[in-house]
Coordinates of C-alpha atoms in Angstrom, one line a residue:
Chain A
M1 CA 42.6 21.8 -11.5
S2 CA 41.6 21.6 -15.2
T3 CA 43.2 23.7 -18.0
F4 CA 39.8 24.1 -19.6
E5 CA 37.0 26.2 -18.3
P6 CA 33.4 25.3 -18.8
G7 CA 31.9 26.7 -21.9
M8 CA 35.1 26.9 -24.0
F9 CA 33.9 24.3 -26.4
V10 CA 30.1 24.9 -26.6
P11 CA 29.2 23.8 -30.1
A12 CA 28.6 26.4 -32.8
P13 CA 29.3 24.5 -36.0
G14 CA 28.8 25.7 -39.6
R15 CA 30.7 26.2 -42.8
G16 CA 32.8 29.2 -43.4
R17 CA 32.6 31.6 -46.3
L18 CA 33.7 29.9 -49.6
G19 CA 35.7 32.9 -50.7
R20 CA 37.7 33.0 -47.5
M21 CA 38.3 29.3 -47.6
L22 CA 39.6 29.6 -51.2
L23 CA 41.9 32.5 -50.4
V24 CA 43.3 31.0 -47.3
Q25 CA 44.0 27.6 -49.0
A26 CA 45.5 29.2 -52.1
R27 CA 47.7 31.6 -50.0
T28 CA 48.9 28.7 -47.7
E29 CA 49.7 26.4 -50.7
A30 CA 51.4 29.2 -52.7
T31 CA 53.5 30.2 -49.6
L32 CA 54.5 26.5 -49.1
A33 CA 55.5 26.2 -52.8
L34 CA 57.7 29.3 -52.5
R35 CA 59.2 28.1 -49.2
H36 CA 60.1 24.7 -50.7
G37 CA 63.7 24.7 -52.0
E38 CA 63.3 22.1 -54.7
Q39 CA 60.1 23.7 -56.0
V40 CA 61.8 27.1 -56.3
L41 CA 64.6 25.4 -58.2
L42 CA 62.1 23.9 -60.6
T43 CA 59.8 26.9 -61.0
L44 CA 62.2 29.8 -60.9
L45 CA 65.9 29.0 -60.9
I46 CA 65.9 26.6 -63.9
P47 CA 63.8 29.0 -66.1
L48 CA 66.0 31.9 -65.0
A49 CA 69.2 30.0 -65.9
L50 CA 67.7 29.1 -69.3
L51 CA 66.6 32.7 -69.9
V52 CA 70.0 34.2 -69.1
G53 CA 72.0 31.3 -70.6
M54 CA 70.2 31.1 -73.9
T55 CA 70.2 34.9 -74.3
L56 CA 73.9 35.4 -73.5
V57 CA 75.5 32.1 -74.7
H58 CA 75.3 31.6 -78.5
V59 CA 75.1 27.8 -78.6
V60 CA 71.8 27.7 -80.5
A61 CA 71.3 29.9 -83.5
L62 CA 68.5 32.4 -82.8
P63 CA 67.4 35.7 -84.5
E64 CA 68.5 38.9 -82.8
P65 CA 67.6 40.1 -80.3
R66 CA 67.9 36.6 -78.9
V67 CA 66.0 37.5 -75.7
N68 CA 62.8 38.1 -77.7
S69 CA 62.9 34.4 -78.9
V70 CA 64.0 33.0 -75.5
T71 CA 61.4 34.8 -73.3
P72 CA 58.2 33.1 -74.6
S73 CA 59.8 29.7 -74.3
V74 CA 60.9 30.4 -70.8
F75 CA 57.4 31.7 -69.9
A76 CA 55.9 28.5 -71.2
L77 CA 58.4 26.4 -69.2
A78 CA 57.6 28.4 -66.1
V79 CA 53.9 27.7 -66.4
M80 CA 54.5 24.0 -67.0
S81 CA 56.9 23.7 -64.1
S82 CA 54.6 25.2 -61.6
A83 CA 51.2 24.2 -62.7
F84 CA 52.0 20.7 -63.9
T85 CA 55.2 19.3 -62.4
G86 CA 55.3 21.2 -59.1
Q87 CA 51.5 20.8 -58.6
A88 CA 51.5 17.0 -59.3
I89 CA 54.4 16.3 -57.0
A90 CA 53.0 18.4 -54.2
L91 CA 49.6 16.8 -54.5
G92 CA 51.2 13.3 -54.6
F93 CA 53.0 13.9 -51.3
D94 CA 50.1 15.8 -49.7
R95 CA 48.0 12.8 -50.3
R96 CA 50.7 10.6 -48.8
Y97 CA 51.0 12.8 -45.7
G98 CA 47.2 12.8 -45.2
V99 CA 46.8 16.5 -45.9
V100 CA 44.1 16.1 -48.5
K101 CA 42.1 13.8 -46.3
R102 CA 42.6 16.3 -43.3
L103 CA 41.2 19.1 -45.5
A104 CA 38.5 17.0 -46.9
A105 CA 37.3 16.3 -43.3
T106 CA 36.5 20.0 -42.9
A107 CA 33.6 21.8 -44.4
I108 CA 35.6 22.5 -47.6
P109 CA 33.6 21.3 -50.6
R110 CA 35.6 18.9 -52.8
W111 CA 35.7 21.2 -55.8
L112 CA 37.2 23.9 -53.7
L113 CA 40.1 21.7 -52.7
V114 CA 41.0 21.6 -56.4
A115 CA 40.2 25.2 -57.1
G116 CA 42.4 26.3 -54.2
R117 CA 45.3 24.3 -55.6
L118 CA 44.8 25.9 -59.1
L119 CA 44.6 29.4 -57.6
A120 CA 47.8 28.7 -55.7
A121 CA 49.5 27.6 -58.9
L122 CA 48.2 30.8 -60.6
I123 CA 49.7 33.0 -57.8
V124 CA 53.0 31.3 -58.3
V125 CA 52.9 31.6 -62.0
V126 CA 52.2 35.4 -61.8
L127 CA 55.2 35.8 -59.5
Q128 CA 57.3 33.8 -61.8
L129 CA 56.3 35.7 -64.9
V130 CA 56.9 39.0 -63.1
V131 CA 60.4 38.0 -62.1
L132 CA 61.3 36.4 -65.4
G133 CA 59.8 39.3 -67.3
A134 CA 61.8 41.8 -65.3
V135 CA 65.0 39.9 -65.9
A136 CA 64.1 39.6 -69.6
L137 CA 63.6 43.4 -69.8
A138 CA 67.0 43.9 -68.2
L139 CA 68.4 41.7 -71.0
G140 CA 66.8 43.9 -73.6
W141 CA 63.4 42.2 -74.2
S142 CA 61.0 44.5 -76.0
P143 CA 57.4 43.3 -75.9
T144 CA 54.4 45.2 -77.0
L145 CA 51.5 46.0 -74.6
G146 CA 49.2 43.9 -76.7
G147 CA 51.7 41.0 -76.5
I148 CA 51.8 41.3 -72.7
A149 CA 48.0 41.3 -72.5
W150 CA 47.6 38.2 -74.6
T151 CA 50.4 36.6 -72.7
A152 CA 48.5 37.1 -69.5
L153 CA 45.4 35.4 -71.0
L154 CA 47.5 32.5 -72.4
A155 CA 49.3 32.0 -69.1
L156 CA 46.0 31.8 -67.4
L157 CA 44.7 29.2 -69.8
G158 CA 48.0 27.3 -69.7
T159 CA 48.0 27.3 -65.9
L160 CA 44.5 25.8 -65.9
A161 CA 45.3 23.2 -68.6
F162 CA 48.6 22.1 -67.0
G163 CA 47.1 22.4 -63.5
A164 CA 44.2 20.1 -64.4
L165 CA 46.8 17.6 -65.8
G166 CA 48.9 18.0 -62.7
V167 CA 46.0 17.3 -60.4
L168 CA 45.1 14.3 -62.7
L169 CA 48.6 12.8 -62.3
G170 CA 49.2 13.8 -58.6
G171 CA 45.8 12.7 -57.5
S172 CA 45.8 9.2 -58.9
L173 CA 49.2 7.5 -58.4
R174 CA 51.6 6.8 -55.5
A175 CA 53.8 9.7 -54.5
E176 CA 57.1 8.2 -55.8
I177 CA 55.6 7.3 -59.1
V178 CA 54.1 10.8 -59.4
L179 CA 57.6 12.3 -58.7
A180 CA 59.2 10.1 -61.4
V181 CA 56.5 10.6 -64.1
A182 CA 56.1 14.4 -63.5
N183 CA 59.9 14.9 -63.9
I184 CA 60.2 12.7 -67.0
V185 CA 57.2 14.4 -68.6
W186 CA 58.7 17.8 -67.7
F187 CA 62.0 16.9 -69.3
A188 CA 60.4 15.4 -72.4
L189 CA 58.1 18.3 -73.1
L190 CA 60.9 20.8 -72.4
L191 CA 63.1 19.2 -75.2
A192 CA 60.6 17.7 -77.6
G193 CA 57.3 19.2 -76.6
G194 CA 57.7 22.5 -78.4
I195 CA 59.0 24.5 -75.5
V196 CA 62.7 25.2 -76.2
V197 CA 62.7 24.0 -79.8
P198 CA 59.9 25.7 -81.8
L199 CA 57.6 23.6 -83.9
S200 CA 59.2 24.8 -87.1
A201 CA 62.5 23.3 -86.0
L202 CA 61.0 19.9 -84.9
P203 CA 60.8 16.9 -87.4
S204 CA 57.6 17.4 -89.2
G205 CA 56.0 14.1 -87.9
L206 CA 56.7 15.2 -84.3
A207 CA 55.6 18.7 -84.9
A208 CA 52.2 17.4 -86.2
V209 CA 51.7 15.8 -82.8
V210 CA 53.3 18.5 -80.6
Q211 CA 51.0 21.2 -81.8
F212 CA 48.2 19.4 -80.0
L213 CA 50.1 19.1 -76.8
P214 CA 49.5 21.8 -74.1
S215 CA 53.2 22.6 -74.2
G216 CA 53.3 23.0 -77.9
A217 CA 50.1 25.0 -78.0
L218 CA 51.2 27.3 -75.1
A219 CA 54.7 27.9 -76.3
E220 CA 53.8 28.5 -80.0
S221 CA 51.0 30.9 -79.1
L222 CA 53.2 32.8 -76.7
R223 CA 55.8 33.2 -79.4
A224 CA 53.2 34.4 -81.8
V225 CA 51.5 37.0 -79.6
L226 CA 54.8 38.3 -78.2
A227 CA 56.2 38.7 -81.7
T228 CA 53.2 40.3 -83.3
G229 CA 51.1 41.8 -80.4
A230 CA 48.1 40.3 -82.2
A231 CA 45.5 37.8 -80.9
P232 CA 46.6 34.1 -80.7
G233 CA 45.4 31.6 -83.3
V234 CA 42.2 29.7 -82.6
Q235 CA 43.8 26.3 -82.7
P236 CA 46.2 26.7 -79.7
V237 CA 43.5 28.3 -77.6
L238 CA 41.1 25.4 -78.4
V239 CA 43.9 22.9 -77.6
L240 CA 44.5 24.5 -74.2
L241 CA 40.8 24.5 -73.5
F242 CA 40.5 20.9 -74.5
W243 CA 43.3 19.9 -72.0
C244 CA 41.6 21.9 -69.3
V245 CA 38.3 20.1 -69.7
A246 CA 39.7 16.7 -70.4
G247 CA 42.2 16.9 -67.5
A248 CA 39.6 18.2 -65.1
G249 CA 36.9 15.7 -66.2
L250 CA 39.3 12.8 -65.8
A251 CA 40.8 14.0 -62.6
A252 CA 37.3 14.4 -61.0
R253 CA 36.9 10.6 -61.5
T254 CA 40.3 9.4 -60.6
T255 CA 41.5 11.6 -57.8
R256 CA 41.8 9.8 -54.5
L257 CA 42.2 11.4 -51.1
T258 CA 45.0 9.2 -49.9
Chain B
M1 CA 24.5 20.8 -54.6
S2 CA 23.1 24.3 -54.6
R3 CA 21.5 23.8 -51.2
I4 CA 24.7 22.8 -49.4
E5 CA 26.7 25.6 -51.1
T6 CA 24.6 28.2 -49.5
P7 CA 26.8 29.8 -46.9
V8 CA 25.6 29.2 -43.4
P9 CA 25.7 32.6 -41.5
D10 CA 26.2 31.1 -38.1
G11 CA 26.0 28.0 -36.0
L12 CA 22.3 28.5 -35.1
G13 CA 21.3 28.0 -38.7
C14 CA 23.2 24.8 -38.8
R15 CA 22.0 23.4 -35.5
A16 CA 18.4 23.9 -36.6
V17 CA 19.0 20.9 -39.0
T18 CA 19.2 18.6 -36.0
T19 CA 16.2 16.5 -36.1
H20 CA 15.5 15.9 -32.4
P21 CA 17.6 16.8 -29.3
D22 CA 17.2 13.3 -27.9
A23 CA 18.0 11.5 -31.1
P24 CA 21.3 9.6 -31.0
V25 CA 24.2 11.5 -32.8
V26 CA 25.4 8.3 -34.3
E27 CA 23.2 5.3 -35.3
V28 CA 24.9 2.4 -37.1
S29 CA 23.2 -0.9 -37.7
G30 CA 24.4 -4.0 -39.5
L31 CA 27.4 -2.2 -41.0
V32 CA 29.5 -4.3 -43.4
K33 CA 32.6 -3.0 -45.1
R34 CA 34.9 -5.2 -47.2
Y35 CA 38.3 -4.5 -48.8
G36 CA 38.5 -7.0 -51.6
S37 CA 38.0 -10.4 -49.9
T38 CA 38.9 -9.0 -46.5
V39 CA 35.9 -8.2 -44.3
A40 CA 36.9 -5.2 -42.2
V41 CA 33.6 -4.6 -40.5
N42 CA 31.1 -7.5 -40.3
G43 CA 27.6 -6.5 -39.1
L44 CA 28.5 -3.8 -36.5
D45 CA 25.9 -1.9 -34.5
L46 CA 26.6 1.3 -32.7
R47 CA 24.6 4.0 -31.0
V48 CA 26.0 7.2 -29.5
E49 CA 23.8 9.5 -27.4
R50 CA 24.2 13.2 -27.6
G51 CA 26.6 14.7 -25.2
T52 CA 28.3 11.4 -24.3
V53 CA 31.7 9.9 -24.9
L54 CA 31.9 6.5 -26.6
A55 CA 35.1 4.6 -26.8
L56 CA 35.7 2.0 -29.5
L57 CA 38.1 -0.4 -28.0
G58 CA 39.8 -3.2 -29.9
P59 CA 43.0 -4.8 -31.0
N60 CA 44.8 -3.6 -34.2
G61 CA 42.8 -4.5 -37.3
A62 CA 39.5 -4.9 -35.4
G63 CA 37.7 -2.5 -37.7
K64 CA 37.7 0.6 -35.5
T65 CA 39.2 3.1 -38.0
T66 CA 37.0 1.7 -40.8
T67 CA 33.9 2.2 -38.7
V68 CA 34.9 5.8 -37.9
E69 CA 35.7 6.5 -41.5
V70 CA 32.3 5.2 -42.6
C71 CA 30.7 7.6 -40.1
E72 CA 32.7 10.5 -41.4
G73 CA 31.6 9.7 -45.0
F74 CA 35.1 8.8 -46.3
L75 CA 34.1 5.2 -46.9
R76 CA 30.9 3.8 -48.5
P77 CA 29.4 1.0 -46.5
D78 CA 28.8 -2.3 -48.4
A79 CA 25.7 -3.0 -46.2
G80 CA 23.9 -1.6 -43.2
S81 CA 22.5 1.7 -42.4
V82 CA 24.5 4.7 -41.0
R83 CA 23.1 7.9 -39.7
V84 CA 25.3 10.6 -38.2
L85 CA 23.5 13.7 -36.8
G86 CA 20.5 12.4 -38.7
L87 CA 22.4 12.6 -42.0
D88 CA 23.6 10.0 -44.5
P89 CA 27.4 10.5 -44.4
V90 CA 27.9 9.5 -48.0
R91 CA 25.0 11.4 -49.7
E92 CA 25.0 14.3 -47.3
G93 CA 28.7 14.4 -46.5
A94 CA 29.2 18.1 -47.1
Q95 CA 26.4 19.0 -44.6
L96 CA 27.7 16.5 -42.1
R97 CA 31.4 17.7 -42.3
A98 CA 30.3 21.3 -41.5
R99 CA 29.1 20.0 -38.1
I100 CA 31.7 17.4 -37.0
G101 CA 35.3 17.6 -36.0
V102 CA 37.7 14.9 -37.3
M103 CA 41.1 13.8 -35.9
P104 CA 42.3 11.3 -38.4
Q105 CA 44.8 8.6 -37.3
G106 CA 48.3 9.8 -37.8
G107 CA 47.3 13.4 -38.1
G108 CA 47.7 15.0 -41.6
A109 CA 49.4 18.3 -42.5
Y110 CA 51.8 19.7 -45.1
P111 CA 55.3 18.8 -44.0
G112 CA 56.5 22.4 -44.3
V113 CA 53.5 24.1 -42.9
R114 CA 53.8 26.0 -39.6
A115 CA 51.5 24.9 -36.8
G116 CA 49.8 28.3 -36.8
E117 CA 49.3 28.3 -40.6
M118 CA 47.7 24.8 -40.6
L119 CA 45.3 25.6 -37.8
R120 CA 44.3 29.0 -39.4
L121 CA 43.7 27.1 -42.7
V122 CA 41.3 24.6 -41.0
A123 CA 39.7 27.5 -39.0
S124 CA 38.9 29.3 -42.2
C125 CA 36.6 26.5 -43.2
A126 CA 34.3 27.1 -40.2
A127 CA 31.6 29.7 -39.6
N128 CA 32.5 30.4 -36.0
P129 CA 36.0 29.1 -35.3
L130 CA 37.7 29.2 -32.0
D131 CA 40.7 31.6 -32.0
P132 CA 43.6 29.5 -33.4
A133 CA 46.3 31.2 -31.4
W134 CA 44.3 30.7 -28.2
L135 CA 43.6 27.0 -29.0
L136 CA 47.3 26.3 -29.7
D137 CA 48.1 27.9 -26.3
V138 CA 45.7 25.9 -24.3
L139 CA 46.9 22.7 -26.0
G140 CA 50.5 23.5 -24.9
L141 CA 51.7 24.5 -28.4
A142 CA 52.3 28.1 -27.5
G143 CA 56.0 28.0 -28.5
A144 CA 55.2 26.1 -31.7
H145 CA 53.1 28.6 -33.7
R146 CA 55.9 29.1 -36.2
T147 CA 57.4 25.6 -36.1
P148 CA 57.1 23.6 -39.3
Y149 CA 55.0 20.5 -38.9
K150 CA 57.8 18.1 -39.7
R151 CA 59.9 19.5 -36.8
L152 CA 57.1 19.0 -34.2
S153 CA 57.4 16.0 -31.9
G154 CA 55.0 13.1 -32.4
G155 CA 53.0 14.3 -29.4
Q156 CA 52.9 17.9 -30.7
Q157 CA 51.7 16.8 -34.1
Q158 CA 48.9 14.9 -32.4
R159 CA 47.9 17.9 -30.4
L160 CA 47.9 20.1 -33.5
S161 CA 45.7 17.4 -35.2
L162 CA 43.4 17.6 -32.2
A163 CA 43.3 21.4 -32.4
C164 CA 42.3 21.0 -36.1
A165 CA 39.4 18.7 -35.1
L166 CA 38.1 21.2 -32.5
V167 CA 38.7 24.6 -34.0
G168 CA 35.4 24.7 -35.9
R169 CA 33.3 24.2 -32.7
P170 CA 31.8 20.9 -33.8
E171 CA 28.9 19.3 -32.1
L172 CA 30.4 15.8 -32.6
V173 CA 34.0 14.8 -32.8
F174 CA 35.7 11.7 -34.0
L175 CA 39.1 11.1 -32.5
D176 CA 41.0 8.2 -34.0
E177 CA 43.6 7.1 -31.4
P178 CA 44.0 10.6 -30.0
T179 CA 46.8 9.9 -27.5
A180 CA 49.0 7.6 -29.7
G181 CA 52.6 8.7 -29.3
M182 CA 51.9 11.1 -26.5
D183 CA 53.9 11.3 -23.2
P184 CA 51.9 11.0 -20.0
Q185 CA 51.5 14.8 -19.5
A186 CA 50.1 15.2 -23.0
R187 CA 47.8 12.2 -22.5
R188 CA 46.5 13.7 -19.3
L189 CA 45.8 17.0 -21.1
V190 CA 43.9 15.2 -23.8
W191 CA 41.9 13.4 -21.1
E192 CA 41.0 16.7 -19.5
L193 CA 40.1 18.0 -22.9
V194 CA 37.7 15.2 -23.7
T195 CA 36.1 15.7 -20.3
A196 CA 35.7 19.4 -21.0
L197 CA 34.2 18.7 -24.4
R198 CA 31.6 16.4 -22.8
G199 CA 30.9 19.0 -20.2
D200 CA 30.2 21.5 -22.9
G201 CA 27.7 19.2 -24.6
V202 CA 30.0 17.9 -27.4
S203 CA 29.5 14.3 -28.3
V204 CA 32.8 12.3 -28.7
V205 CA 33.6 9.1 -30.4
L206 CA 37.2 7.9 -29.9
T207 CA 39.1 4.8 -30.7
T208 CA 41.8 3.5 -28.5
H209 CA 43.5 0.3 -27.5
L210 CA 44.3 1.8 -24.1
M211 CA 42.1 0.3 -21.4
D212 CA 42.7 3.0 -18.9
E213 CA 41.8 5.6 -21.5
A214 CA 38.5 3.9 -22.3
E215 CA 37.8 3.3 -18.6
T216 CA 38.5 6.9 -17.6
L217 CA 36.8 8.8 -20.4
A218 CA 34.0 6.9 -21.8
D219 CA 30.3 6.8 -20.8
Q220 CA 30.0 3.8 -23.1
V221 CA 32.7 1.4 -24.2
V222 CA 32.2 -0.8 -27.2
I223 CA 34.7 -3.6 -27.6
V224 CA 35.2 -4.5 -31.2
D225 CA 37.0 -7.5 -32.7
H226 CA 37.1 -9.0 -36.2
G227 CA 34.7 -6.3 -37.3
R228 CA 32.0 -7.1 -34.7
V229 CA 30.9 -5.8 -31.4
V230 CA 31.9 -8.4 -28.8
A231 CA 30.8 -6.4 -25.8
G232 CA 29.3 -3.0 -24.9
G233 CA 28.2 -1.0 -21.9
S234 CA 29.5 1.4 -19.4
P235 CA 33.0 0.7 -18.0
Q236 CA 31.3 -0.3 -14.7
Q237 CA 28.9 -2.7 -16.5
L238 CA 31.7 -4.3 -18.4
T239 CA 34.0 -4.8 -15.4
C240 CA 31.3 -6.0 -13.1
G241 CA 30.7 -9.2 -15.0
S242 CA 27.3 -10.8 -15.4
D243 CA 24.5 -9.6 -13.0
G244 CA 26.8 -7.1 -11.3
E245 CA 28.7 -9.8 -9.7
Q246 CA 31.8 -8.7 -7.8
Q247 CA 34.2 -10.0 -5.3
L248 CA 35.2 -8.9 -1.8
R249 CA 38.6 -9.9 -0.8
F250 CA 40.2 -9.4 2.7
R251 CA 43.1 -10.9 4.7
A252 CA 42.7 -12.0 8.3
R253 CA 43.9 -14.8 10.6
S254 CA 43.8 -18.1 8.9
G255 CA 41.3 -20.8 9.8
L256 CA 38.3 -18.7 10.8
D257 CA 35.0 -20.5 10.9
T258 CA 33.0 -18.7 8.1
S259 CA 29.7 -20.6 8.5
L260 CA 28.2 -17.9 10.7
L261 CA 29.2 -15.2 8.1
V262 CA 27.6 -17.2 5.3
S263 CA 24.3 -17.4 7.2
A264 CA 24.4 -13.7 7.9
L265 CA 25.0 -12.7 4.3
P266 CA 22.2 -12.5 1.7
E267 CA 21.4 -15.6 -0.2
G268 CA 23.7 -16.5 -3.1
C269 CA 26.8 -15.2 -1.4
T270 CA 29.7 -17.5 -0.9
V271 CA 32.7 -17.3 1.4
D272 CA 35.9 -19.1 0.8
E273 CA 39.4 -19.1 2.3
V274 CA 41.2 -19.2 -1.1
G275 CA 44.7 -19.2 0.5
P276 CA 45.9 -19.2 4.1
G277 CA 44.4 -16.0 5.6
S278 CA 43.0 -14.9 2.3
Y279 CA 39.2 -14.7 2.2
L280 CA 37.0 -14.3 -0.8
V281 CA 33.3 -13.3 -0.6
G282 CA 31.5 -13.9 -3.9
G283 CA 28.1 -12.8 -5.1
R284 CA 26.5 -9.4 -5.3
V285 CA 28.6 -7.1 -3.2
D286 CA 26.8 -4.0 -1.9
P287 CA 27.5 -1.8 1.1
Q288 CA 25.3 -4.0 3.3
V289 CA 27.5 -7.0 2.5
I290 CA 30.6 -5.1 3.4
S291 CA 29.0 -4.0 6.6
T292 CA 28.0 -7.6 7.5
V293 CA 31.6 -8.8 6.8
T294 CA 33.2 -6.1 9.1
A295 CA 30.6 -6.8 11.8
W296 CA 31.4 -10.5 11.7
C297 CA 35.2 -9.7 11.9
A298 CA 34.5 -7.6 15.0
Q299 CA 32.6 -10.5 16.6
Q300 CA 35.6 -12.8 15.8
G301 CA 37.9 -10.2 17.3
V302 CA 40.0 -10.1 14.1
L303 CA 41.1 -7.1 12.0
A304 CA 40.3 -7.5 8.3
E305 CA 43.3 -6.2 6.4
E306 CA 43.5 -5.2 2.7
M307 CA 39.8 -5.3 2.3
R308 CA 38.8 -4.4 -1.2
V309 CA 36.0 -4.9 -3.6
A310 CA 37.8 -6.5 -6.5
K311 CA 36.4 -5.7 -9.9
R312 CA 37.6 -7.4 -13.0
S313 CA 39.7 -4.8 -14.9
L314 CA 38.7 -3.7 -18.3
E315 CA 41.9 -5.3 -19.5
D316 CA 40.7 -8.7 -18.1
V317 CA 37.4 -8.3 -19.9
F318 CA 39.2 -7.2 -23.1
L319 CA 41.6 -10.1 -23.1
E320 CA 38.9 -12.6 -22.2
L321 CA 36.9 -11.5 -25.2
T322 CA 39.6 -10.9 -27.8
G323 CA 42.0 -13.6 -26.8
R324 CA 45.6 -13.4 -25.5
E325 CA 47.5 -14.2 -28.7
L326 CA 49.5 -11.4 -30.3
R327 CA 48.0 -9.7 -33.3
S328 CA 50.0 -8.4 -36.2

C-alpha cells in the first residue's frame, strides 16, 4: 500500500510572485540573524555595551551630554555590524552549506537573492536602531525630529553601501577567510575608520582617507545631522552612493553560488 | 530579462511554453565539461522522454553530478548541445528553473532554519506550491516542522531536500543521489515517491550508485564512466545481455542424457551439465523453452529443482563495464 495517492504530484509549475518571494526570503534571513547568538552579540550587544559604557564611564573626553556624541557613533557601528560583517559571514557560510545554490535552483531570479539579503539586513538595522535609540533616550539623548528623519535616510544608504560590500566579501571567498576578513575590517573601521573616533580627532593624513570610507562618511554625517537637525553634506552622501554602486557592480561579477 | 520577470499567473501559462508533448524533456548530445585539465564529461549523450524515470548510474567521479548541473543551468558546457524542456539551461535558466525541481547532492539549507521555514521559503518561489505542512507530513517529517536543520538526521535532511525539490509542482525533477544516507524505511519511501511522481506524469532524472535503486525505479538506465555513456537501456535490456540471451538453470539427477533435449529445443540453444546435477540451458530463453525443458524432465522421470531463469544482475553489468578496481 503506497503512502502516495494518484494525482498528488500532477505538475503545475510556475514562478511565484516576486514581492512574496522577496518578503519571505527577507523575513526568513532576518529571523535567522536574530536567532543566531553570535550575530546578536555583534549587532546588538556590543553596540549596546559601547553606548552605555561610553556614556557612563568617563574614559574618553566628550562634550556633555556625552550620550549625544556617543549615539551617532553607535548607530554607525550597528549599521556596519549588521549590513557588512554579519551579512558577509552569513553569506560565506550559506554558500558553504549549499543554501545559495538551493535557492538559486528555484524560480528566484538572481538579483532577488541579493535584494532579499539586503532587505533582511535593513529589517535588522531598523530593529537595532529602535532598541539602541530607546536606550539612548533613557540615557538622556535629545535628538531633533529633523535629525531622526535624516538618520533614517543615512541608515538606509549606509545599509545598502555596507550591504553591497558585505555581499562582495561574503560571495567571493571561502567561509573561513570571509569570517577572518570581515572581523578584522570591522575592528579596523571601528577604531580607525571614523566610527568611535571622529575625523577631527584622527591624524590628518588618516582623516583625509577615512572621509572617503563608508564608515567615515556614515558616522560623520550621522554626527552632523543629529547635532544640527539639518540635511547632511553632499560629500558623505556621494561617498555612500559610490560604495553602493561600486560594491554591487563588483559583487555582480564575483559572487559565486558555492 | 523583462519577459522572464513577468509573473506567471498559474501553471497553465507556463506549460503552454512546452514545445511538443512528445518531445524529450532532456536532450543532451556531445556534452563536454572540463575543470582545468580534468575532463569531467567527455562527449555524453542523453535523452529523457516525458513522464519517464532515467537513472544515471556510475562510480564516484564518473561525471553524473556534472551532467545534472549542466542540465540545471548551474554549469556552462564547454561543448555539445543541451536542451531541457526545450530550453537552453544557461541562456533561459530563469524560465527553466520555474518548471523544474532540483534536489542537489548533500541538500542545502541554513543550519539554523527550521524544516517548516525552509520549505515555506522554497514554496514561496512557486506559483502553485503544494501545502508545505502536508508535504512534510507525507515525507515522514511531521514531528520535525520546528526542528532546526542542523539537528535533523542525515535521512531527515535528505527528505527535506526532496520536499524542496517537489513543493513547486515541477514537471521535471533532478534528484542527485536522493537516497544517500537514508535508512531502508526512508529509502523505500523515496522509491514509492518516485513511482508516484512517474504515475502523475512527472519526469525524473536521478543519479545513484545503487544498482537495486536503478533497477527498481528506472525506465531507462544510463551507465556513465569517465564522463562517457558506457551502456544504456531499460534494466531488462541491460541485464539480458546481447540479443536477449539468458540462461536457464536447474538441478536434477546427475548424468542425464541431454541429447534428446537439445534436439527438442530451438536452434542455437545449448545444454550443459556444468557441475554434477547442475544443468545450464543457454540461448534465447522464452516460455516455450521452459516448457520443453520441463516436458523432457517428465519424460526422464526426474524432478527439476531450483529451476530459474538466471539474468545477469545490473551489478554484474556495471562491474563488467566499469571495472572492479576501487575508485577514490
